[in-house]
Every structure is written in C-alpha cells, then in structure tokens.
C-alpha cells in the first residue's frame, strides 16, 4: 500500500477505542499441557510425560472477544460454558483484558468446549504436539438457558455499537438468538458481522459476512480457482443473504470485499514475511472489521485495517491477539 493510503488508515485506529462490541458465539478453551519426556511406558509403546505446565487460552468466539478487547473495544461476551475449570480459564483471560463476562452462562450439565493439546519435549528434543483431545456437548441448548440468554441480550443490546456472531457449529447461536440479533441490528442501524464455519446460509439479513475462500466455495457448491470466481461467488452469497458486504480471506492472496453497491476491493497481503501460524487469524480479522464499522469507518478501509491485523496475527504462534499499538505500527504510525 502506498504511503498516502497508510496515512489515511493510521489515524482511524484511534476510533476503535471504547467502541461497545457484543460478541456472541461458541466459546472455546484452548488448553495446552506441556510434558517433559520421562521414559517409555512398560504398559504400552508410548511416551510417559511428566506434566510441566498448563495454560488456557481463549479460543473460538472467545478469541474474537479477546482480540476486540486488545484492539481497544469495550466488549461484552455472550455464550454458553460449563461449570468447570475450562470456563474459569476463559473467564479469567477475558476479564484480565477488561471484558464483561456476565453473559457467559454456565450450565453444569455440559462441559465447556475445549481443545486440549498435549505437547511433548525435553532438554535435548524439540517440543511438539503429539495429540489433541476435543470435548463438547452435542445436546442442544436447553430452553431455560436460551430464555436466559435472550433476556440478557435485551439488557445489553441498547448499549451496543456493533455485533459479532461467531458460529463454530456448536449450537450457541440458536434460531431465536440469531433472529433477535439480526433484527435488532437492522432496526437500529448497528453494524453486524457473522463468521460461520459450516452454516452461513442460516444468516439472512446480516450486515457483513466473513468467509475464507474454502468456506465460500463450500457455500456456493463449486470450486473457486481464481479471483473472478471469488468475485462472482461473493456476489451470489451477498444477494442470497441480503447482506451489505462479503469479506473473503484468501491466505497469501490477501482479501476480497464485495459490497452491495457492486464495488469490489481486492486487497493484497500487507507483509509476505514468514507465516508462523494461521490459528485464529480469521478471528482477528473479524474483530478489526467490527470495530472499524462500529466507528463509522468505510467498509473498504475496515477491510484494509483487518488485513493488517491478520498479517500480525499469522506471525505469532498459536491462537494470538493483536493490540492497537501493534496495528498502528503495522500501518506506519510509530
């Protein structure tokens, strides 16, 4: 991007500060257990590890929450968790970032969605993940819990500048919840965005849609081999949902924003240095977009700012957050 364009974007980041963002979706505890290799078990040909540490990182929708907070937003998190230490871990991470977590409803009958990664290593070996254990409940949200969530939303929506629906397919965003949020956003002219891994067709009336190129291809039911195919598919999804815009992330090829006025913004990557880890980069993208839209920033500039933020995230290991200061530096403001 030319220096003139950077000069336009840099001052916009200050407008993120204090924007009131509601993030609802499937909250995930990313658990990392570090083990030192001790010996080979006598019970089976497997490693015996001595646990050396454990940490819980906010994943899934909770990573969107965390990124919105570190980028300067005033964030309210809404979701369904268990009554367990994984829920405690998510809450602790988010509260330390200044997030309002009273909307994380606890259900003792189900576990918090968790992805536990066992990392093995030692003084003379490279640490590496050897197994991942996933845990979640496939039972639908109870009617009582859904009713409690709807009542909570009634109380916080009037104080909201932007809404994120982060759908990882775990059932937090029910039809009733979805209808309330999209209807409220349209009625009150509040920007909204959905990032749905498997069910994007469920969200007619949403403001903006974020998809990666593989998700978009699945949504339209065909391969998307080049940029014109991406543009066409983006327009198709936009028209189907009646959205204001569709933002498509394309990895090393950058991003594409298709808007309802027919305009298309093709945004190249901001930095082609080594990519360390793409985990959570889409969450960072969504966070930057909703903060920008909530601040009244033009959608094309919102997409460009999110492109910079995502570029920072992919150069960090694991599920990562991006700060406003990092974003300022990336767009050329010291």
Short mmCIF file of C-alpha atoms in Angstrom, two decimals:
data_model
loop_
_atom_site.label_atom_id
_atom_site.label_comp_id
_atom_site.label_asym_id
_atom_site.label_seq_id
_atom_site.Cartn_x
_atom_site.Cartn_y
_atom_site.Cartn_z
CA UNK A 1 0.00 0.00 0.00
CA UNK A 2 1.24 3.47 -0.84
CA UNK A 3 2.32 5.86 1.88
CA UNK A 4 -0.68 8.09 1.15
CA UNK A 5 -3.08 5.23 1.85
CA UNK A 6 -1.24 4.30 5.04
CA UNK A 7 -1.50 7.90 6.18
CA UNK A 8 -5.27 7.70 5.74
CA UNK A 9 -5.60 4.42 7.66
CA UNK A 10 -3.32 5.11 10.62
CA UNK A 11 -5.44 7.82 12.31
CA UNK A 12 -8.56 5.63 12.02
CA UNK A 13 -7.27 3.15 14.61
CA UNK A 14 -7.86 5.66 17.39
CA UNK A 15 -11.57 5.47 16.58
CA UNK A 16 -11.62 1.82 17.71
CA UNK A 17 -11.12 2.86 21.32
CA UNK A 18 -14.16 2.41 23.52
CA UNK A 19 -16.49 1.07 20.85
CA UNK A 20 -19.04 -1.17 22.52
CA UNK A 21 -18.96 -4.56 20.86
CA UNK A 22 -21.19 -7.55 21.61
CA UNK A 23 -19.65 -10.88 20.65
CA UNK A 24 -21.83 -13.97 20.83
CA UNK A 25 -20.91 -17.48 19.81
CA UNK A 26 -19.21 -20.75 20.62
CA UNK A 27 -16.67 -20.10 23.37
CA UNK A 28 -13.71 -22.49 23.29
CA UNK A 29 -10.96 -23.18 25.81
CA UNK A 30 -7.69 -23.90 24.02
CA UNK A 31 -5.76 -25.88 26.62
CA UNK A 32 -2.03 -26.52 26.27
CA UNK A 33 -0.41 -29.13 28.53
CA UNK A 34 3.38 -29.22 28.43
CA UNK A 35 5.07 -32.52 29.30
CA UNK A 36 8.72 -33.48 29.66
CA UNK A 37 9.58 -36.84 28.18
CA UNK A 38 10.41 -39.19 31.05
CA UNK A 39 10.60 -42.69 29.60
CA UNK A 40 8.79 -45.30 27.54
CA UNK A 41 5.84 -46.87 29.33
CA UNK A 42 6.00 -50.55 30.35
CA UNK A 43 2.26 -50.82 29.70
CA UNK A 44 2.39 -49.87 26.01
CA UNK A 45 4.88 -48.47 23.47
CA UNK A 46 4.08 -44.87 24.36
CA UNK A 47 5.90 -41.95 25.96
CA UNK A 48 5.48 -41.23 29.65
CA UNK A 49 5.39 -37.46 30.22
CA UNK A 50 5.86 -35.53 33.42
CA UNK A 51 3.48 -32.59 33.32
CA UNK A 52 5.47 -29.36 33.42
CA UNK A 53 2.78 -26.79 32.85
CA UNK A 54 -0.72 -26.00 31.65
CA UNK A 55 -2.31 -22.89 30.22
CA UNK A 56 -5.74 -21.99 28.90
CA UNK A 57 -6.15 -19.59 26.01
CA UNK A 58 -9.41 -18.07 24.79
CA UNK A 59 -10.36 -19.79 21.53
CA UNK A 60 -13.30 -19.84 19.14
CA UNK A 61 -15.67 -16.93 19.76
CA UNK A 62 -13.68 -16.13 22.91
CA UNK A 63 -10.70 -15.31 20.69
CA UNK A 64 -12.84 -12.77 18.82
CA UNK A 65 -13.78 -11.29 22.19
CA UNK A 66 -10.14 -11.14 23.27
CA UNK A 67 -8.99 -9.50 20.03
CA UNK A 68 -11.76 -6.90 20.16
CA UNK A 69 -10.59 -6.02 23.67
CA UNK A 70 -6.87 -5.81 22.87
CA UNK A 71 -7.64 -3.64 19.85
CA UNK A 72 -9.39 -1.17 22.13
CA UNK A 73 -13.03 -2.17 22.21
CA UNK A 74 -15.31 -2.29 25.23
CA UNK A 75 -16.52 -5.85 24.83
CA UNK A 76 -19.40 -7.91 26.15
CA UNK A 77 -19.06 -11.68 25.72
CA UNK A 78 -22.16 -13.85 25.41
CA UNK A 79 -22.02 -17.63 25.22
CA UNK A 80 -22.62 -20.96 26.87
CA UNK A 81 -19.96 -22.64 29.01
CA UNK A 82 -19.82 -25.41 31.57
CA UNK A 83 -19.27 -25.06 35.28
CA UNK A 84 -15.66 -26.20 35.15
CA UNK A 85 -12.07 -25.02 35.25
CA UNK A 86 -12.03 -24.50 31.48
CA UNK A 87 -14.82 -21.94 31.88
CA UNK A 88 -12.87 -20.39 34.76
CA UNK A 89 -9.84 -20.17 32.49
CA UNK A 90 -11.71 -18.44 29.66
CA UNK A 91 -13.35 -16.01 32.07
CA UNK A 92 -10.02 -15.18 33.71
CA UNK A 93 -8.31 -14.43 30.39
CA UNK A 94 -11.16 -12.22 29.19
CA UNK A 95 -11.68 -10.40 32.48
CA UNK A 96 -7.98 -9.57 32.61
CA UNK A 97 -8.49 -7.87 29.23
CA UNK A 98 -11.37 -5.80 30.61
CA UNK A 99 -14.20 -7.84 29.07
CA UNK A 100 -17.67 -8.05 30.62
CA UNK A 101 -18.19 -11.81 31.05
CA UNK A 102 -21.54 -11.77 32.85
CA UNK A 103 -23.08 -13.05 29.61
CA UNK A 104 -21.11 -16.31 29.77
CA UNK A 105 -23.93 -18.53 31.01
CA UNK A 106 -22.86 -21.60 32.94
CA UNK A 107 -24.56 -24.96 32.54
CA UNK A 108 -23.35 -27.65 34.94
CA UNK A 109 -24.91 -30.32 32.73
CA UNK A 110 -22.47 -29.75 29.86
CA UNK A 111 -18.72 -29.20 29.54
CA UNK A 112 -17.07 -26.08 28.21
CA UNK A 113 -15.98 -26.72 24.64
CA UNK A 114 -12.27 -27.49 24.92
CA UNK A 115 -9.39 -28.46 22.67
CA UNK A 116 -6.59 -29.90 24.79
CA UNK A 117 -3.21 -30.20 23.13
CA UNK A 118 -0.53 -32.37 24.70
CA UNK A 119 2.95 -31.02 23.99
CA UNK A 120 5.93 -33.32 24.50
CA UNK A 121 9.53 -32.21 24.73
CA UNK A 122 12.72 -32.22 26.72
CA UNK A 123 16.10 -30.60 27.05
CA UNK A 124 17.53 -32.45 24.05
CA UNK A 125 14.36 -32.62 21.93
CA UNK A 126 12.11 -30.20 20.08
CA UNK A 127 8.71 -29.74 21.72
CA UNK A 128 5.83 -30.81 19.53
CA UNK A 129 2.15 -31.57 19.78
CA UNK A 130 1.55 -35.31 19.99
CA UNK A 131 -2.22 -35.48 20.43
CA UNK A 132 -5.30 -33.26 20.72
CA UNK A 133 -8.35 -34.11 22.83
CA UNK A 134 -11.62 -32.35 21.97
CA UNK A 135 -14.56 -32.18 24.34
CA UNK A 136 -18.00 -30.68 23.83
CA UNK A 137 -21.68 -31.47 24.30
CA UNK A 138 -23.76 -32.20 21.21
CA UNK A 139 -27.03 -31.68 23.08
CA UNK A 140 -28.98 -28.56 22.07
CA UNK A 141 -29.11 -25.62 24.43
CA UNK A 142 -31.92 -26.02 26.94
CA UNK A 143 -34.99 -23.79 26.61
CA UNK A 144 -34.32 -22.32 30.05
CA UNK A 145 -30.77 -21.36 29.10
CA UNK A 146 -31.91 -19.92 25.78
CA UNK A 147 -34.53 -17.84 27.57
CA UNK A 148 -31.88 -16.55 29.98
CA UNK A 149 -29.64 -15.62 27.07
CA UNK A 150 -32.45 -13.76 25.29
CA UNK A 151 -33.25 -11.82 28.47
CA UNK A 152 -29.58 -10.92 28.86
CA UNK A 153 -29.44 -9.68 25.28
CA UNK A 154 -32.47 -7.47 25.89
CA UNK A 155 -30.47 -5.71 28.58
CA UNK A 156 -27.20 -5.20 26.72
CA UNK A 157 -28.25 -4.53 23.12
CA UNK A 158 -29.26 -0.90 23.75
CA UNK A 159 -25.65 -0.23 24.83
CA UNK A 160 -24.07 -1.87 21.77
CA UNK A 161 -22.28 -0.26 18.80
CA UNK A 162 -21.51 -3.45 16.86
CA UNK A 163 -22.44 -7.14 16.91
CA UNK A 164 -20.37 -10.23 16.05
CA UNK A 165 -21.89 -13.67 15.59
CA UNK A 166 -19.08 -16.23 15.79
CA UNK A 167 -20.52 -19.60 14.77
CA UNK A 168 -18.30 -22.65 15.07
CA UNK A 169 -21.22 -25.05 14.72
CA UNK A 170 -21.66 -25.87 18.43
CA UNK A 171 -25.21 -24.55 18.73
CA UNK A 172 -24.86 -21.37 20.80
CA UNK A 173 -26.49 -19.20 18.14
CA UNK A 174 -29.99 -20.67 18.07
CA UNK A 175 -32.68 -19.54 15.65
CA UNK A 176 -34.28 -17.34 18.32
CA UNK A 177 -30.95 -15.76 19.30
CA UNK A 178 -29.98 -15.21 15.68
CA UNK A 179 -33.33 -13.65 14.84
CA UNK A 180 -33.16 -11.23 17.77
CA UNK A 181 -29.63 -10.06 16.97
CA UNK A 182 -30.04 -9.61 13.23
CA UNK A 183 -33.44 -7.97 13.65
CA UNK A 184 -32.12 -5.56 16.27
CA UNK A 185 -29.08 -4.65 14.21
CA UNK A 186 -31.20 -3.86 11.14
CA UNK A 187 -33.84 -1.96 13.09
CA UNK A 188 -31.29 0.22 14.88
CA UNK A 189 -28.74 0.52 12.03
CA UNK A 190 -25.98 -1.19 14.03
CA UNK A 191 -23.21 -2.93 12.06
CA UNK A 192 -23.16 -6.71 12.37
CA UNK A 193 -20.91 -9.43 11.01
CA UNK A 194 -21.08 -13.21 11.02
CA UNK A 195 -18.25 -15.70 10.74
CA UNK A 196 -19.82 -19.13 10.31
CA UNK A 197 -17.71 -22.16 9.53
CA UNK A 198 -20.46 -24.51 8.43
CA UNK A 199 -23.83 -22.73 8.29
CA UNK A 200 -23.55 -19.37 6.57
CA UNK A 201 -26.90 -19.84 4.81
CA UNK A 202 -28.59 -19.56 8.22
CA UNK A 203 -27.91 -15.81 8.43
CA UNK A 204 -30.13 -13.86 6.01
CA UNK A 205 -30.33 -10.18 6.87
CA UNK A 206 -26.87 -10.00 8.44
CA UNK A 207 -24.83 -6.89 7.74
CA UNK A 208 -21.47 -8.36 6.77
CA UNK A 209 -20.22 -11.87 6.14
CA UNK A 210 -16.69 -13.14 6.66
CA UNK A 211 -15.64 -16.34 4.90
CA UNK A 212 -12.34 -17.82 3.86
CA UNK A 213 -12.09 -18.98 0.26
CA UNK A 214 -12.63 -22.65 1.14
CA UNK A 215 -15.75 -21.84 3.17
CA UNK A 216 -17.10 -19.68 0.36
CA UNK A 217 -16.51 -22.47 -2.16
CA UNK A 218 -18.45 -24.87 0.07
CA UNK A 219 -21.23 -22.31 0.47
CA UNK A 220 -21.78 -21.92 -3.27
CA UNK A 221 -21.07 -25.56 -4.06
CA UNK A 222 -18.25 -25.18 -6.56
CA UNK A 223 -14.52 -24.62 -6.84
CA UNK A 224 -13.25 -21.05 -6.97
CA UNK A 225 -10.00 -21.23 -8.94
CA UNK A 226 -9.31 -17.53 -9.47
CA UNK A 227 -10.21 -14.00 -8.47
CA UNK A 228 -13.17 -13.60 -10.89
CA UNK A 229 -14.68 -16.78 -9.48
CA UNK A 230 -14.28 -15.36 -5.95
CA UNK A 231 -15.98 -12.11 -7.00
CA UNK A 232 -18.90 -13.98 -8.55
CA UNK A 233 -19.35 -16.25 -5.55
CA UNK A 234 -19.16 -13.30 -3.17
CA UNK A 235 -21.91 -11.50 -5.09
CA UNK A 236 -24.01 -14.66 -5.11
CA UNK A 237 -23.78 -15.05 -1.33
CA UNK A 238 -24.34 -11.34 -0.76
CA UNK A 239 -27.54 -11.39 -2.81
CA UNK A 240 -28.80 -14.58 -1.16
CA UNK A 241 -28.36 -13.17 2.36
CA UNK A 242 -29.28 -9.58 1.57
CA UNK A 243 -26.03 -8.54 3.20
CA UNK A 244 -24.18 -5.25 2.91
CA UNK A 245 -20.85 -6.91 2.17
CA UNK A 246 -18.97 -10.18 1.94
CA UNK A 247 -15.33 -10.26 3.02
CA UNK A 248 -13.34 -13.23 1.71
CA UNK A 249 -9.92 -14.05 3.14
CA UNK A 250 -7.57 -15.81 0.71
CA UNK A 251 -4.44 -16.54 2.72
CA UNK A 252 -1.31 -15.41 0.90
CA UNK A 253 -3.51 -13.87 -1.82
CA UNK A 254 -4.98 -11.30 0.55
CA UNK A 255 -8.66 -10.41 0.83
CA UNK A 256 -11.63 -9.50 -1.34
CA UNK A 257 -14.51 -7.29 -0.21
CA UNK A 258 -17.69 -7.42 -2.28
CA UNK A 259 -20.26 -4.75 -1.41
CA UNK A 260 -23.95 -4.39 -2.21
CA UNK A 261 -23.32 -1.30 -4.35
CA UNK A 262 -21.42 -3.56 -6.75
CA UNK A 263 -17.94 -2.43 -5.79
CA UNK A 264 -15.14 -4.94 -5.29
CA UNK A 265 -11.99 -4.23 -3.27
CA UNK A 266 -9.10 -6.58 -3.95
CA UNK A 267 -6.69 -6.21 -1.03
CA UNK A 268 -3.21 -7.78 -1.30
CA UNK A 269 -1.35 -9.12 1.72
CA UNK A 270 0.45 -6.44 3.67
CA UNK A 271 3.55 -8.44 4.52
CA UNK A 272 4.92 -11.50 2.74
CA UNK A 273 7.34 -12.40 5.52
CA UNK A 274 7.22 -15.89 7.00
CA UNK A 275 3.84 -17.07 8.24
CA UNK A 276 4.21 -18.91 11.52
CA UNK A 277 0.65 -19.94 12.38
CA UNK A 278 -2.76 -19.11 10.89
CA UNK A 279 -4.63 -20.18 14.05
CA UNK A 280 -7.18 -17.53 14.94
CA UNK A 281 -6.23 -15.10 12.17
CA UNK A 282 -9.84 -15.07 10.97
CA UNK A 283 -10.97 -14.09 14.46
CA UNK A 284 -8.54 -11.17 14.43
CA UNK A 285 -9.87 -10.14 11.02
CA UNK A 286 -13.48 -10.10 12.25
CA UNK A 287 -12.52 -8.15 15.37
CA UNK A 288 -10.84 -5.37 13.43
CA UNK A 289 -13.69 -5.16 10.91
CA UNK A 290 -16.46 -4.80 13.50
CA UNK A 291 -14.53 -2.19 15.50
CA UNK A 292 -13.95 -0.17 12.33
CA UNK A 293 -17.55 -0.43 11.19
CA UNK A 294 -18.79 0.50 14.67
CA UNK A 295 -16.58 3.59 14.47
CA UNK A 296 -18.18 4.64 11.19
CA UNK A 297 -15.15 3.78 9.07
CA UNK A 298 -15.83 2.94 5.41
CA UNK A 299 -16.11 -0.81 4.77
CA UNK A 300 -13.18 -0.84 2.33
CA UNK A 301 -10.92 0.84 4.90
CA UNK A 302 -12.25 -1.51 7.60
CA UNK A 303 -11.20 -4.45 5.41
CA UNK A 304 -7.74 -2.96 4.83
CA UNK A 305 -7.20 -2.44 8.54
CA UNK A 306 -8.30 -6.02 9.22
CA UNK A 307 -5.83 -7.18 6.59
CA UNK A 308 -3.01 -5.55 8.54
CA UNK A 309 -4.28 -7.01 11.82
CA UNK A 310 -4.48 -10.51 10.34
CA UNK A 311 -0.96 -10.13 9.00
CA UNK A 312 0.28 -9.52 12.53
CA UNK A 313 -1.66 -12.49 13.93
CA UNK A 314 -0.27 -15.04 11.48
CA UNK A 315 3.28 -14.19 12.54
CA UNK A 316 2.54 -15.28 16.10
CA UNK A 317 2.47 -18.87 17.30
CA UNK A 318 -0.86 -20.31 18.37
CA UNK A 319 -4.15 -18.51 18.93
CA UNK A 320 -3.00 -14.91 19.27
CA UNK A 321 -4.28 -11.40 19.85
CA UNK A 322 -3.26 -8.11 18.26
CA UNK A 323 -3.05 -4.81 20.10
CA UNK A 324 -3.96 -1.37 18.83
CA UNK A 325 -0.32 -0.32 19.17
CA UNK A 326 0.82 -3.23 17.02
CA UNK A 327 -1.74 -2.31 14.40
CA UNK A 328 -0.65 1.34 14.41
CA UNK A 329 2.94 0.28 13.89
CA UNK A 330 1.98 -2.05 11.06
CA UNK A 331 0.26 0.70 9.12
CA UNK A 332 3.18 3.04 9.55
CA UNK A 333 2.43 5.05 12.68
CA UNK A 334 5.14 4.82 15.33
#
